[in-house]
Coordinates of C-alpha atoms in Angstrom, one line a residue:
M1 CA 0.0 0.0 0.0
Q2 CA 2.7 2.4 0.9
R3 CA 4.5 1.7 -2.4
F4 CA 1.3 2.5 -4.2
L5 CA 1.0 5.8 -2.3
E6 CA 4.5 7.0 -3.0
P7 CA 4.4 10.0 -5.4
P8 CA 5.7 9.4 -8.9
T9 CA 8.8 11.2 -10.0
R10 CA 7.4 12.1 -13.3
F11 CA 4.3 11.3 -15.3
T12 CA 6.5 10.9 -18.3
A13 CA 7.3 7.4 -17.1
A14 CA 3.7 6.4 -18.0
L15 CA 3.2 8.5 -21.0
R16 CA 4.8 8.2 -24.4
K17 CA 6.1 11.1 -26.3
G18 CA 3.7 11.3 -29.2
R19 CA 3.5 13.5 -32.3
F20 CA 0.5 15.9 -32.2
L21 CA -0.4 17.7 -35.4
H22 CA -2.0 21.0 -35.8
I23 CA -5.7 20.6 -36.7
T24 CA -5.3 22.4 -40.0
Q25 CA -2.1 20.7 -41.1
G26 CA -1.4 17.4 -42.8
S27 CA 0.4 14.4 -41.3
S28 CA 3.7 15.4 -42.9
R29 CA 4.1 18.6 -40.7
A30 CA 6.8 18.4 -38.0
P31 CA 5.5 18.1 -34.4
T32 CA 4.8 21.4 -32.7
S33 CA 5.1 20.2 -29.0
T34 CA 4.8 17.3 -26.6
I35 CA 2.7 16.9 -23.5
I36 CA 5.7 17.0 -21.1
D37 CA 6.8 20.3 -22.5
S38 CA 3.4 22.0 -21.9
A39 CA 2.9 24.5 -19.1
A40 CA -0.4 23.0 -18.2
F41 CA 1.2 19.6 -17.7
R42 CA 3.9 21.0 -15.5
E43 CA 1.3 22.8 -13.4
F44 CA -0.7 19.6 -13.0
E45 CA 2.4 17.6 -12.1
G46 CA 3.3 20.1 -9.4
R47 CA -0.1 20.0 -7.8
W48 CA 0.0 16.2 -7.8
L49 CA 3.4 16.1 -6.0
D50 CA 2.1 18.5 -3.4
L51 CA -1.1 16.5 -2.9
C52 CA 0.5 13.1 -2.6
P53 CA 2.0 13.4 0.9
S54 CA -1.3 14.7 2.3
L55 CA -3.2 11.9 0.7
R56 CA -0.7 9.3 2.0
N57 CA -0.9 10.6 5.6
A58 CA -4.7 10.7 5.5
L59 CA -4.9 7.2 4.2
L60 CA -2.5 5.9 6.8
R61 CA -4.6 7.5 9.6
V62 CA -7.7 5.8 8.2
L63 CA -5.9 2.4 8.2
N64 CA -4.6 2.9 11.7
E65 CA -8.0 3.8 13.0
R66 CA -9.5 0.7 11.5
D67 CA -6.7 -1.5 12.9
P68 CA -6.4 -0.9 16.7
K69 CA -4.5 -4.1 17.1
S70 CA -1.6 -2.6 15.3
F71 CA -1.5 0.3 17.8
K72 CA -1.7 -2.1 20.7
F73 CA 1.1 -4.2 19.3
F74 CA 3.2 -1.0 18.8
E75 CA 2.6 0.0 22.4
E76 CA 3.5 -3.4 23.7
E77 CA 6.7 -3.4 21.7
Q78 CA 7.5 0.0 23.0
A79 CA 7.0 -1.1 26.6
R80 CA 9.1 -4.2 26.1
M81 CA 11.9 -2.1 24.6
S82 CA 11.7 0.3 27.5
D83 CA 11.9 -2.5 30.0
H84 CA 14.9 -3.9 28.1
L85 CA 16.8 -0.6 28.1
E86 CA 16.0 -0.1 31.8
S87 CA 17.4 -3.6 32.7
Q88 CA 20.5 -2.8 30.7
A89 CA 21.0 0.5 32.4
R90 CA 20.3 -0.7 36.0
P91 CA 23.8 -2.2 36.7
T92 CA 25.4 1.0 35.5
L93 CA 23.1 3.1 37.7
N94 CA 23.9 0.9 40.7
R95 CA 27.6 1.2 40.1
Q96 CA 27.2 5.0 39.8
N97 CA 25.3 5.2 43.1
V98 CA 28.0 3.2 44.9
F99 CA 30.7 5.5 43.5
L100 CA 28.8 8.6 44.5
K101 CA 28.4 7.3 48.0
H102 CA 32.1 6.6 48.1
L103 CA 32.9 10.1 47.0
E104 CA 30.4 11.6 49.6
A105 CA 32.0 9.5 52.4
R106 CA 35.5 10.6 51.3
D107 CA 34.6 14.2 51.2
K108 CA 33.1 14.0 54.7
R109 CA 36.3 12.4 56.0
H110 CA 38.3 15.1 54.2
D111 CA 36.2 17.9 55.7
E112 CA 36.6 16.5 59.2
K113 CA 40.4 16.2 58.7
V114 CA 40.5 19.8 57.5
K115 CA 38.5 21.0 60.5
E116 CA 40.8 19.1 62.8
L117 CA 43.9 20.6 61.2
I118 CA 42.4 24.1 61.4
L119 CA 41.7 23.7 65.1
H120 CA 45.2 22.2 65.7
N121 CA 46.7 25.1 63.7
C122 CA 44.7 27.6 65.8
D123 CA 45.9 26.0 69.0
L124 CA 49.5 26.2 67.8
R125 CA 49.0 29.8 66.8
D126 CA 47.5 30.7 70.1
A127 CA 50.3 29.0 71.9
A128 CA 52.9 30.8 69.8
L129 CA 51.3 34.2 70.5
E130 CA 51.1 33.5 74.2
E131 CA 54.7 32.5 74.3
R132 CA 55.6 35.7 72.3
T133 CA 53.7 37.8 74.8
K134 CA 55.5 36.2 77.8
R135 CA 58.8 37.0 76.1
L136 CA 57.8 40.6 75.6
K137 CA 57.2 41.0 79.3
V138 CA 60.3 39.2 80.3
E139 CA 62.5 41.2 77.9
G140 CA 61.0 44.5 78.9
R141 CA 59.2 45.1 75.6
Y142 CA 55.6 44.8 76.7
N143 CA 54.7 48.3 75.3
V144 CA 53.4 49.9 72.1
R145 CA 56.5 48.9 70.2
G146 CA 56.3 45.3 71.3
A147 CA 52.6 45.2 70.6
L148 CA 53.1 46.3 66.9
A149 CA 55.8 43.7 66.5
R150 CA 53.5 41.0 67.8
M151 CA 50.7 42.2 65.5
V152 CA 52.9 41.7 62.5
Y153 CA 54.0 38.3 63.8
E154 CA 50.4 37.2 64.2
A155 CA 49.6 38.4 60.7
K156 CA 52.4 36.2 59.4
L157 CA 51.0 33.2 61.2
Q158 CA 47.6 33.9 59.7
K159 CA 49.2 34.3 56.3
K160 CA 47.8 37.7 55.8
I161 CA 51.3 39.0 54.9
P162 CA 54.4 37.3 53.5
P163 CA 56.7 35.8 56.2
T164 CA 59.8 37.7 55.0
L165 CA 58.6 41.2 55.6
G166 CA 60.0 43.4 58.3
I167 CA 57.9 45.0 61.0
Q168 CA 57.4 48.3 59.2
Q169 CA 56.8 46.6 55.9
G170 CA 54.2 44.3 57.6
L171 CA 52.5 47.4 59.1
D172 CA 52.4 49.0 55.6
K173 CA 50.9 45.8 54.2
L174 CA 48.2 45.6 56.8
A175 CA 47.4 49.3 56.3
H176 CA 46.5 48.6 52.7
G177 CA 43.9 46.0 53.8
R178 CA 40.1 46.6 53.6
E179 CA 39.7 46.2 57.4
F180 CA 42.3 48.8 58.2
S181 CA 41.0 51.3 55.6
A182 CA 37.4 51.1 57.0
A183 CA 38.6 51.6 60.6
L184 CA 40.9 54.4 59.5
G185 CA 38.1 56.3 57.9
K186 CA 36.0 56.2 61.0
E187 CA 38.9 57.1 63.2
V188 CA 39.9 60.1 61.1
Q189 CA 36.3 61.3 61.0
A190 CA 35.9 60.9 64.8
R191 CA 39.1 62.7 65.6
K192 CA 38.6 65.3 62.8
L193 CA 42.1 64.7 61.3
D194 CA 43.4 64.6 57.8
L195 CA 43.6 61.1 56.2
Q196 CA 46.9 61.8 54.4
D197 CA 48.5 63.1 57.6
V198 CA 47.5 59.9 59.5
M199 CA 48.8 57.7 56.7
A200 CA 52.1 59.5 56.7
S201 CA 52.4 58.6 60.4
V202 CA 51.6 54.9 59.5
N203 CA 54.4 54.8 57.0
R204 CA 57.0 55.5 59.7
L205 CA 55.1 54.3 62.8
Y206 CA 57.5 51.6 64.0
E207 CA 60.5 54.0 63.8
I208 CA 58.5 56.6 65.9
V209 CA 57.5 54.2 68.6
S210 CA 61.0 52.7 68.8
K211 CA 62.3 56.2 69.8
C212 CA 59.5 56.9 72.3
T213 CA 59.2 53.6 74.3
S214 CA 61.5 51.7 76.5
G215 CA 60.8 48.9 79.0
N216 CA 57.4 48.1 80.4
D217 CA 56.8 51.7 81.6
D218 CA 53.8 52.3 79.4
T219 CA 51.7 49.5 80.9
F220 CA 49.4 49.3 83.9
N221 CA 48.0 45.9 84.9
D222 CA 48.9 44.5 81.5
I223 CA 47.2 47.4 79.8
I224 CA 49.3 49.1 77.2
I225 CA 48.9 52.9 77.4
V226 CA 49.1 55.2 74.3
R227 CA 50.2 58.5 75.8
A228 CA 49.5 61.9 74.3
S229 CA 52.7 63.1 76.0
K230 CA 54.7 60.8 73.7
F231 CA 52.7 60.6 70.4
S232 CA 51.1 63.3 68.3
D233 CA 47.4 63.3 67.3
N234 CA 48.1 61.6 64.0
E235 CA 50.4 59.0 65.5
R236 CA 47.8 58.1 68.2
A237 CA 45.1 57.8 65.6
A238 CA 47.3 55.4 63.6
L239 CA 48.1 53.3 66.7
A240 CA 44.4 53.3 67.7
V241 CA 43.5 51.8 64.3
F242 CA 46.0 49.0 64.7
F243 CA 44.8 48.2 68.2
K244 CA 41.2 48.2 67.1
I245 CA 41.7 45.8 64.1
Q246 CA 43.4 43.2 66.3
S247 CA 42.1 39.7 66.3
R248 CA 39.5 39.3 69.1
L249 CA 41.5 36.4 70.4
N250 CA 44.9 37.2 72.0
A251 CA 44.2 40.9 71.6
F252 CA 46.2 43.4 73.6
K253 CA 44.4 45.4 76.2
W254 CA 45.1 49.1 75.7
R255 CA 43.8 52.6 76.4
E256 CA 44.7 56.1 75.4
D257 CA 45.9 58.7 77.8
T258 CA 45.2 62.2 76.4
S259 CA 46.9 63.9 79.4
L260 CA 50.0 65.8 78.2
K261 CA 51.6 65.1 81.6
G262 CA 51.6 61.4 80.9
D263 CA 49.9 60.5 84.2
E264 CA 48.3 57.1 84.5

């Protein structure tokens, strides 16, 4: 049936090329035209080719409607094929699930190990900072200068700055951080100072405090005192920012003495 419904390529396969004479001429006159060369024939052929697919589809729909068994057979075959594919894919899916569970368990173990190492690292860092603080007191450097040095040391332990930097270089590196910049803006505004002047003090802060401090004189009950009698307004503002951005753990206790006499 489908072979019968397939559109012909050309009607010329079924038609012979004949000789057609003009009605007023004799049989000896040469042929004027053939059917396949006529415009009417080409138009008819084009319409037939366009119409054939529609007729074929319509007839197939009629046949399918009259033969529900064919549709049922097709559905059953489709269901059997689906079951076959599912049975073929099931072992692969099972292996994939086992592999995913293995990865999940491995990631969980890895996360637990990382947390353990982080806690261990924090304990080591806290112990190192505590030891460094004890040394500052014993060596008579528990003051503003010693505090800045330990801040840089802690930043190196936290990998905020490279370990090869000196103390002033470390302070400069910290001063370019987002946390310092935010705290500096608030401090400058509160003290009504010029930002550039305070930053100029930051760039030579360790040199300044090295000249102005000696021993543990600027401490009271383990509180480091920033005295107005030793440091200018801009220098005290810079020191205040560094003390305020300390880590909450192991932070130095400090206060500012604005008395020019330097009394506690």
